[in-house]
PDB file of C-alpha atoms and ligand atoms in Angstrom:
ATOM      1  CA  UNK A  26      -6.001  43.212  -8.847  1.00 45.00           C
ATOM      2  CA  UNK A  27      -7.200  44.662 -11.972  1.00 49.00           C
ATOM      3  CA  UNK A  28     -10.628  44.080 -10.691  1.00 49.00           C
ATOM      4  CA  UNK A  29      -9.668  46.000  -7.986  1.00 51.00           C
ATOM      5  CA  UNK A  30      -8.027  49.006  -9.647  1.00 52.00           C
ATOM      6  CA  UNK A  31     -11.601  48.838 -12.036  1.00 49.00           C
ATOM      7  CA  UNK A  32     -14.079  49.600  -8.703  1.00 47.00           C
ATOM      8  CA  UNK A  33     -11.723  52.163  -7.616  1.00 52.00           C
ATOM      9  CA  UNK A  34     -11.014  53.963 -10.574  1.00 50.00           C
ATOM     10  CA  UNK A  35     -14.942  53.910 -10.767  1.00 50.00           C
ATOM     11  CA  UNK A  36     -16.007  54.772  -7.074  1.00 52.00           C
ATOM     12  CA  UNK A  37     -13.228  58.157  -8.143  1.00 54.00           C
ATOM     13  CA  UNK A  38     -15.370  59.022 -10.659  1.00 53.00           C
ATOM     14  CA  UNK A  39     -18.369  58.481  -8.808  1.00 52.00           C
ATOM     15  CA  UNK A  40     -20.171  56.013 -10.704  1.00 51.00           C
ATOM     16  CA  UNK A  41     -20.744  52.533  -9.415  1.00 52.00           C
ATOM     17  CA  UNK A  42     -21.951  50.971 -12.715  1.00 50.00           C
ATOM     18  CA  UNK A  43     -22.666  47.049 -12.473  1.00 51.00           C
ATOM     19  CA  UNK A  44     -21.080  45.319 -15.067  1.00 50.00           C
ATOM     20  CA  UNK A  45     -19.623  48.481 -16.924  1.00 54.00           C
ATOM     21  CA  UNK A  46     -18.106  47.538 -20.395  1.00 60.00           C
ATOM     22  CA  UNK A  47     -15.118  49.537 -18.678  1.00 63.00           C
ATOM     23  CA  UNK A  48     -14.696  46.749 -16.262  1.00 67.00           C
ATOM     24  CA  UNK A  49     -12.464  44.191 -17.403  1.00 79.00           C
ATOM     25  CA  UNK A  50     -13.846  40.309 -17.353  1.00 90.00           C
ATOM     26  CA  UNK A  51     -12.637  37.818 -15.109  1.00 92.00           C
ATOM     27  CA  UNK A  52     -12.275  36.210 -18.876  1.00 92.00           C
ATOM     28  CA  UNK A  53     -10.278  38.701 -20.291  1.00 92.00           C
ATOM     29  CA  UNK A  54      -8.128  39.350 -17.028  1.00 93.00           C
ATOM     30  CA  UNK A  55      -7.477  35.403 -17.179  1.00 93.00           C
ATOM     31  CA  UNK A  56      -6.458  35.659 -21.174  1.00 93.00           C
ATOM     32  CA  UNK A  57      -3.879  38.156 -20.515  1.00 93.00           C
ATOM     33  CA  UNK A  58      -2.211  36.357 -18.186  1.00 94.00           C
ATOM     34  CA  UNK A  59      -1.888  33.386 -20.579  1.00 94.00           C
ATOM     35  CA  UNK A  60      -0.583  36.263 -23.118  1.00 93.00           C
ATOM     36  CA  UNK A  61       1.930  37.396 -20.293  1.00 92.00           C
ATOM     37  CA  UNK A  62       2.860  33.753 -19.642  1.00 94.00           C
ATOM     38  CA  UNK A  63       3.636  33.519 -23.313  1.00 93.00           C
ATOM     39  CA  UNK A  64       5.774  36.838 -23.777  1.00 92.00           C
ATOM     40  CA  UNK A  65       7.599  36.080 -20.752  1.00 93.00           C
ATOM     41  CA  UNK A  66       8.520  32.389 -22.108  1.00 93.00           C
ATOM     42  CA  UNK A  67       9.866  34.118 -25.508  1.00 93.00           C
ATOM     43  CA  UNK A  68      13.378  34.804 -25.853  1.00 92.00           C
ATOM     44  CA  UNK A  69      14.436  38.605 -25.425  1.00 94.00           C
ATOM     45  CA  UNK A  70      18.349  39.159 -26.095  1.00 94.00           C
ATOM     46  CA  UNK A  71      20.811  36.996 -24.483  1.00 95.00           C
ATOM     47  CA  UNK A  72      19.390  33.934 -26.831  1.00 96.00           C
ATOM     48  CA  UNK A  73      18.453  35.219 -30.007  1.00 98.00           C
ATOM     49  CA  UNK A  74      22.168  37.036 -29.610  1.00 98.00           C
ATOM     50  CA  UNK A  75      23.758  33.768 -29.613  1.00 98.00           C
ATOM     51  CA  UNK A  76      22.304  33.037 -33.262  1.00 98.00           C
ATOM     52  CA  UNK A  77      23.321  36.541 -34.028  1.00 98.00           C
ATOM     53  CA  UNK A  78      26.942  35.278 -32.866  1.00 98.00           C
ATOM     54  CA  UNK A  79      27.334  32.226 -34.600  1.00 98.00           C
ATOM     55  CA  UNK A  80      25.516  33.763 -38.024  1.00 98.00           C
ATOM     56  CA  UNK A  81      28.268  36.653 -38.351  1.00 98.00           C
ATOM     57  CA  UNK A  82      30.983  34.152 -37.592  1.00 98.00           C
ATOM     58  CA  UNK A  83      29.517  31.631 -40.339  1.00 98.00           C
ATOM     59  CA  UNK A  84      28.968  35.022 -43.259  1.00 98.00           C
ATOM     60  CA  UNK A  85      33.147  35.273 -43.224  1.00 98.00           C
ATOM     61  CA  UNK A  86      33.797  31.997 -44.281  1.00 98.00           C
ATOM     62  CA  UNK A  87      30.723  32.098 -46.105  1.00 98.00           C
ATOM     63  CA  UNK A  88      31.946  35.066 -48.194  1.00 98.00           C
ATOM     64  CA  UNK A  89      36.083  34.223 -48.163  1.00 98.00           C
ATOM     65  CA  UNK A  90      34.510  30.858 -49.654  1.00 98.00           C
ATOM     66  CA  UNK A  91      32.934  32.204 -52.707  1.00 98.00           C
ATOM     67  CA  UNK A  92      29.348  30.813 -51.263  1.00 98.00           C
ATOM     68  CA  UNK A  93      28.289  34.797 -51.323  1.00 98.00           C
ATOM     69  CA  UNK A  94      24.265  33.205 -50.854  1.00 98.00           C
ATOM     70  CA  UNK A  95      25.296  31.568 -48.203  1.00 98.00           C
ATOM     71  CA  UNK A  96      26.915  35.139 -46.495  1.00 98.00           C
ATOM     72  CA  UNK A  97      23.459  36.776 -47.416  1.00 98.00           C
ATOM     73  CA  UNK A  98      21.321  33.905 -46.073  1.00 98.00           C
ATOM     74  CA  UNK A  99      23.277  34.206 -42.495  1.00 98.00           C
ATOM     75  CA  UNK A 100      22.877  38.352 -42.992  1.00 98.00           C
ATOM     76  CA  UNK A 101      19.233  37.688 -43.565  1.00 98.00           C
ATOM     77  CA  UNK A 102      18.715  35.424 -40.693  1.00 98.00           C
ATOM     78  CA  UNK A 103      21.233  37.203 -37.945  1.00 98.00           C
ATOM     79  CA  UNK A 104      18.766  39.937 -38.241  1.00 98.00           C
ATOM     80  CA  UNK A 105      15.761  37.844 -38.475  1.00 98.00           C
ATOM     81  CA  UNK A 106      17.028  35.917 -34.912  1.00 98.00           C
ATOM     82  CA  UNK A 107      16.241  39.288 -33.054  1.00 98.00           C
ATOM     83  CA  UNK A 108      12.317  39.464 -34.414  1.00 97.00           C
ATOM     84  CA  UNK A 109      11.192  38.365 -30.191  1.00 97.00           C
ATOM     85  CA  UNK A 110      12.514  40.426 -29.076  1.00 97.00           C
ATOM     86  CA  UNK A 111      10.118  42.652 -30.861  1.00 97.00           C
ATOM     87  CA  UNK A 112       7.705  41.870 -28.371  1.00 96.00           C
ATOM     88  CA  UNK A 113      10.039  41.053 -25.411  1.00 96.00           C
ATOM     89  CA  UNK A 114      12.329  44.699 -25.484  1.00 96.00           C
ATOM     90  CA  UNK A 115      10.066  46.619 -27.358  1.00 95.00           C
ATOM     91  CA  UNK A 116      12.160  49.558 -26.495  1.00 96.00           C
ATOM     92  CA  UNK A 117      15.756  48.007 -26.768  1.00 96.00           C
ATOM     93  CA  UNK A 118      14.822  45.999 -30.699  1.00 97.00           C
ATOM     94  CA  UNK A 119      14.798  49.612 -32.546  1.00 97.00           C
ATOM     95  CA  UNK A 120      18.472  49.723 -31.339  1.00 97.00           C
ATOM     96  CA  UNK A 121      18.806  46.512 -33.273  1.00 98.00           C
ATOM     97  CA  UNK A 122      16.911  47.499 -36.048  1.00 98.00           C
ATOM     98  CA  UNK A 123      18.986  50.956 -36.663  1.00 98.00           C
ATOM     99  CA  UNK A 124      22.247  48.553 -36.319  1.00 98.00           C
ATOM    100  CA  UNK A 125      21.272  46.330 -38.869  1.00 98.00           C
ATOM    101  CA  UNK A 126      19.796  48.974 -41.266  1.00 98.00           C
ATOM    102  CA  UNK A 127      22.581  51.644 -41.167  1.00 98.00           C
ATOM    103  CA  UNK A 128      25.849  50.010 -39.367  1.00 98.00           C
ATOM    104  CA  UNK A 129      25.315  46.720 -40.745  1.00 98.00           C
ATOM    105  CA  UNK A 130      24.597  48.071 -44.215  1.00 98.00           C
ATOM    106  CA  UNK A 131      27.795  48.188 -45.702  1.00 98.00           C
ATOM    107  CA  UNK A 132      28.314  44.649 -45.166  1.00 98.00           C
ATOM    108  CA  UNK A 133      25.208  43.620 -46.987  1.00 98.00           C
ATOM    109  CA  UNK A 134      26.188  45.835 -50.114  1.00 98.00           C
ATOM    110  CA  UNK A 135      29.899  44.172 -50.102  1.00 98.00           C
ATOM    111  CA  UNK A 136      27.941  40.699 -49.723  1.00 98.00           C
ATOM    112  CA  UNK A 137      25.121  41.428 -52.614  1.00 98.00           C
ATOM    113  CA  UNK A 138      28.234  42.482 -54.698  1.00 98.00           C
ATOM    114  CA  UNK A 139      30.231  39.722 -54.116  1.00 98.00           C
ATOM    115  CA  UNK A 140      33.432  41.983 -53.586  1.00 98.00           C
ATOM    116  CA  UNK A 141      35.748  40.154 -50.362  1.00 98.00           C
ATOM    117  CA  UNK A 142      37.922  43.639 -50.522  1.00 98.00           C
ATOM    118  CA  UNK A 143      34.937  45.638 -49.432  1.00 98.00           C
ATOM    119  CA  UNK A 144      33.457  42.823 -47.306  1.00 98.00           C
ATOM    120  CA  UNK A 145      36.325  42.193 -45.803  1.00 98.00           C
ATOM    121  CA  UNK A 146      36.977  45.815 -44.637  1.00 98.00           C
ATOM    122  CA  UNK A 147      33.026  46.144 -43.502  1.00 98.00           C
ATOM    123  CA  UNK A 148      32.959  43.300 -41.709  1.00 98.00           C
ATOM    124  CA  UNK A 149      36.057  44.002 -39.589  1.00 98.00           C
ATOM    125  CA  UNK A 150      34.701  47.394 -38.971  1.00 98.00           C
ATOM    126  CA  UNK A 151      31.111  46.765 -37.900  1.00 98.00           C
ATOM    127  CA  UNK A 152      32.531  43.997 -35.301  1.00 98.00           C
ATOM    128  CA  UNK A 153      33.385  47.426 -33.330  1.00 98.00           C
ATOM    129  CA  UNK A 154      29.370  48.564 -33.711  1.00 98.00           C
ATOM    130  CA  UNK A 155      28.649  45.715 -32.151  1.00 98.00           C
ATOM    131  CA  UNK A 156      30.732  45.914 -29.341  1.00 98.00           C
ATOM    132  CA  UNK A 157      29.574  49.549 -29.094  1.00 98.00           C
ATOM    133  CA  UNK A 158      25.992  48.351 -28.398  1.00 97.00           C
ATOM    134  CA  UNK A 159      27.230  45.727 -26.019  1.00 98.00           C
ATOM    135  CA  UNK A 160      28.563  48.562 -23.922  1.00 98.00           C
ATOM    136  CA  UNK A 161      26.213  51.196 -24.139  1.00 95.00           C
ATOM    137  CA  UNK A 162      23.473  48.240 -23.002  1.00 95.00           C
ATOM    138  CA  UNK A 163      25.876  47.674 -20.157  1.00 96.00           C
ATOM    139  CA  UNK A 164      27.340  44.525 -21.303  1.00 97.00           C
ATOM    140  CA  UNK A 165      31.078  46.219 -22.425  1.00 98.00           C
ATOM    141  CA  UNK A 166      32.254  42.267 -20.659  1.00 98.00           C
ATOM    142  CA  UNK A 167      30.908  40.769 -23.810  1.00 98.00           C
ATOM    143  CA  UNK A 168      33.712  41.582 -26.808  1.00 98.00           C
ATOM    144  CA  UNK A 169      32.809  39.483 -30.130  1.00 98.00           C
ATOM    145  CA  UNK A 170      36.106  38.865 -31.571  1.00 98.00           C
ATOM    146  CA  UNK A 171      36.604  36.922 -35.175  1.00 98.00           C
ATOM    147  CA  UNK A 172      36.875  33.059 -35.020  1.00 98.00           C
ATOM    148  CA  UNK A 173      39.733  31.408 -37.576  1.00 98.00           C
ATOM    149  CA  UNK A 174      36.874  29.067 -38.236  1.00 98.00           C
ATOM    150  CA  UNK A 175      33.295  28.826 -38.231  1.00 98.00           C
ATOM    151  CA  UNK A 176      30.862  28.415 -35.724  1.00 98.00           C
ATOM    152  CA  UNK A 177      28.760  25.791 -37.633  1.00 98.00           C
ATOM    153  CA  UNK A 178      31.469  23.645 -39.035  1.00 97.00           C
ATOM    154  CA  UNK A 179      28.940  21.548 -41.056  1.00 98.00           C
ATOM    155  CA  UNK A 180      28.176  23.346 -44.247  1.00 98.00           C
ATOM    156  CA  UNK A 181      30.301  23.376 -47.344  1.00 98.00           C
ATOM    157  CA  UNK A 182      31.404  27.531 -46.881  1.00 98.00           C
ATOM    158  CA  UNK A 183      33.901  27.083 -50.561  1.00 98.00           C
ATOM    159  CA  UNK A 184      30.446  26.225 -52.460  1.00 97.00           C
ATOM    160  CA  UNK A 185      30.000  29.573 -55.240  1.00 97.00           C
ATOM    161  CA  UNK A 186      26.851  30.989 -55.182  1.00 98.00           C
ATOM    162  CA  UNK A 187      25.600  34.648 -56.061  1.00 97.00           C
ATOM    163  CA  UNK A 188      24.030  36.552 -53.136  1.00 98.00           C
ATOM    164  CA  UNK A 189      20.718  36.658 -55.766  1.00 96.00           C
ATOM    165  CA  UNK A 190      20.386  32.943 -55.116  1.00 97.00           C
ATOM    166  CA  UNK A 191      18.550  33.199 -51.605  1.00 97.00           C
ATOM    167  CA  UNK A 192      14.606  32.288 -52.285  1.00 96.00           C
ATOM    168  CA  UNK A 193      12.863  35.607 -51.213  1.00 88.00           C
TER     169      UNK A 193
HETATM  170  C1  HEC B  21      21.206  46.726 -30.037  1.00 73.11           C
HETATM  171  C2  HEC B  21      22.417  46.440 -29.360  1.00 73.11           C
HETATM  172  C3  HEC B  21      23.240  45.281 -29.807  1.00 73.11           C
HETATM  173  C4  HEC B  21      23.849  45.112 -31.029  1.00 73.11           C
HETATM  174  C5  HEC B  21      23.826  46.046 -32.216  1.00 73.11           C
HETATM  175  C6  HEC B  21      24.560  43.871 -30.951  1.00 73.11           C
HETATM  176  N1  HEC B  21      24.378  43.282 -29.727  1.00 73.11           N
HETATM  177 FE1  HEC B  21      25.091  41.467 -29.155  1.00 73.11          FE
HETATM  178  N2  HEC B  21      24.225  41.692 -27.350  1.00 73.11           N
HETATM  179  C7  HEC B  21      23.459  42.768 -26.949  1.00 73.11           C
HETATM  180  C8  HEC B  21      23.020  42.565 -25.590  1.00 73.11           C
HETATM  181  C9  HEC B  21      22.144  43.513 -24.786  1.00 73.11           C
HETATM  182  C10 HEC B  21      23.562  41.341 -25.164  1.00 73.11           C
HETATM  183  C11 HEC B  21      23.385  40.684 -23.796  1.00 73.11           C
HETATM  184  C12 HEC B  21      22.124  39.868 -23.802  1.00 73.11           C
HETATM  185  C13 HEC B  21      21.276  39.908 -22.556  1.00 73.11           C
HETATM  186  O1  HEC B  21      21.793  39.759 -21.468  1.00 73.11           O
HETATM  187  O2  HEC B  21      20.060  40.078 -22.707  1.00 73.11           O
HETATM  188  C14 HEC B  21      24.316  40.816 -26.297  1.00 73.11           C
HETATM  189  C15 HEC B  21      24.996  39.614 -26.290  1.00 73.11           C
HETATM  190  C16 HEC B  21      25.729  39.096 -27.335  1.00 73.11           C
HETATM  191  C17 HEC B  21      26.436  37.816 -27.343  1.00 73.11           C
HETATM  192  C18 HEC B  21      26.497  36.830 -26.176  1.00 73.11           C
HETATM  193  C19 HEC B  21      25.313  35.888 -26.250  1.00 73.11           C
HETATM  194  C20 HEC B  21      25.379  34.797 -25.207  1.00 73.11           C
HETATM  195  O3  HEC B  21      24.574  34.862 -24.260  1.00 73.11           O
HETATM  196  O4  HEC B  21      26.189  33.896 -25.360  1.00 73.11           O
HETATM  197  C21 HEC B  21      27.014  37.664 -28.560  1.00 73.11           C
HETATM  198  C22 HEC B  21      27.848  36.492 -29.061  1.00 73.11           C
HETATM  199  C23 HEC B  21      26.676  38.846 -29.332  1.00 73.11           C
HETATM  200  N3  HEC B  21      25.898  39.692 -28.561  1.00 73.11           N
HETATM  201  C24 HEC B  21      27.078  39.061 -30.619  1.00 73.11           C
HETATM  202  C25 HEC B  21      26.813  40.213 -31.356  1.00 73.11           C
HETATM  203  C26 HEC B  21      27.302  40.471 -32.702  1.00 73.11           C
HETATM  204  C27 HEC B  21      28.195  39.548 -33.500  1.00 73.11           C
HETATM  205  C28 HEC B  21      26.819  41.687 -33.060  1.00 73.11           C
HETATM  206  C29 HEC B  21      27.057  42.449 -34.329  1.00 73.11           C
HETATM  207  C30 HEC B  21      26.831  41.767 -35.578  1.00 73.11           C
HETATM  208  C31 HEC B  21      25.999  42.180 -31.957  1.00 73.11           C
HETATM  209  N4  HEC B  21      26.024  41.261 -30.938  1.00 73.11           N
HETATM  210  C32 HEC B  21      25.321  43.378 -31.994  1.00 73.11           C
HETATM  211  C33 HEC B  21      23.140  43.889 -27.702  1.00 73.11           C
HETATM  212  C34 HEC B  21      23.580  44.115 -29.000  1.00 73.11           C
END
């Protein structure tokens, strides 16, 4: 196909040029279809969402537990979760990206502060930012609502910890 589109664009211009560095190789064509095969294998939202999911639900009890390094390590890695779809929804991560950096980041100066008042009131507030993306993507049917426990119920949430404690 490519091939193809390569002679055409080329008979258009008028020049038939045999082997042309513009042509693309056989080679080449065949290496971006592995590429493609690999993108299209990588997550794009519904999956690394899930993580997202279960991450905010942990950082509550993470934070209500004292374990504030714990609440920054599932911050760090919620956000982290979405890096596929970097390459997968090129268009749709920056809408991730602002979320996290300006929605999100009350909730990460509450958490770095150790202060459950504040973190407590951010959290509660950004759950509606979320579902505000959910709908303006067209998914207003998903509605993340607060679990009374966490979603990973095998880590010890009551451990204290400072937020600073999370290796860089
Ligand atoms: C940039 C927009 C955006 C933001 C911000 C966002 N989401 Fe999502 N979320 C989506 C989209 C889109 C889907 C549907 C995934 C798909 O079909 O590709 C989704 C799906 C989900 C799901 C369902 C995953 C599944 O398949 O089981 C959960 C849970 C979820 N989001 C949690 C959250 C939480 C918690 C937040 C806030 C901390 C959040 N999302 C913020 C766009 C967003």
């Amino acid at each position: 196909m490519l091939l193809k589109k390569c002679v055409r664009v080329l008979a258009v211009a008028g020049l038939i040029v045999v082997g042309s560095g513009l042509c693309v190789s056989a080679a080449e064509e065949d290496m971006q279809k592995q590429i493609d095969g690999i993108i299209a294998a990588l997550p794009k939202f519904a999956v690394p969402m899930r993580e997202v999911g279960d991450r905010f639900q942990n950082m509550y009890f993470a934070a209500e537990g004292g374990n504030w390094a714990l609440a920054s390590y599932m911050a760090k890695y919620m956000d982290k979760a979405m890096n596929p779809a970097k390459i997968t929804k090129p268009r749709e991560h920056p809408n991730w990206a602002n979320f996290y950096k300006d929605q999100f980041a009350p909730v990460n100066n509450a958490i770095a502060a150790g202060d459950m008042t504040a973190f407590t009131k951010e959290y509660t507030a950004v759950i509606s930012s979320c579902n505000e993306c959910h709908a303006i993507m067209g998914y207003g049917f998903i509605k993340v609502v607060k679990l009374a426990s966490p979603a990973d119920p095998g880590i010890d949430y009551k451990m204290t910890s400072k937020a600073g404690d999370v290796p860089q």
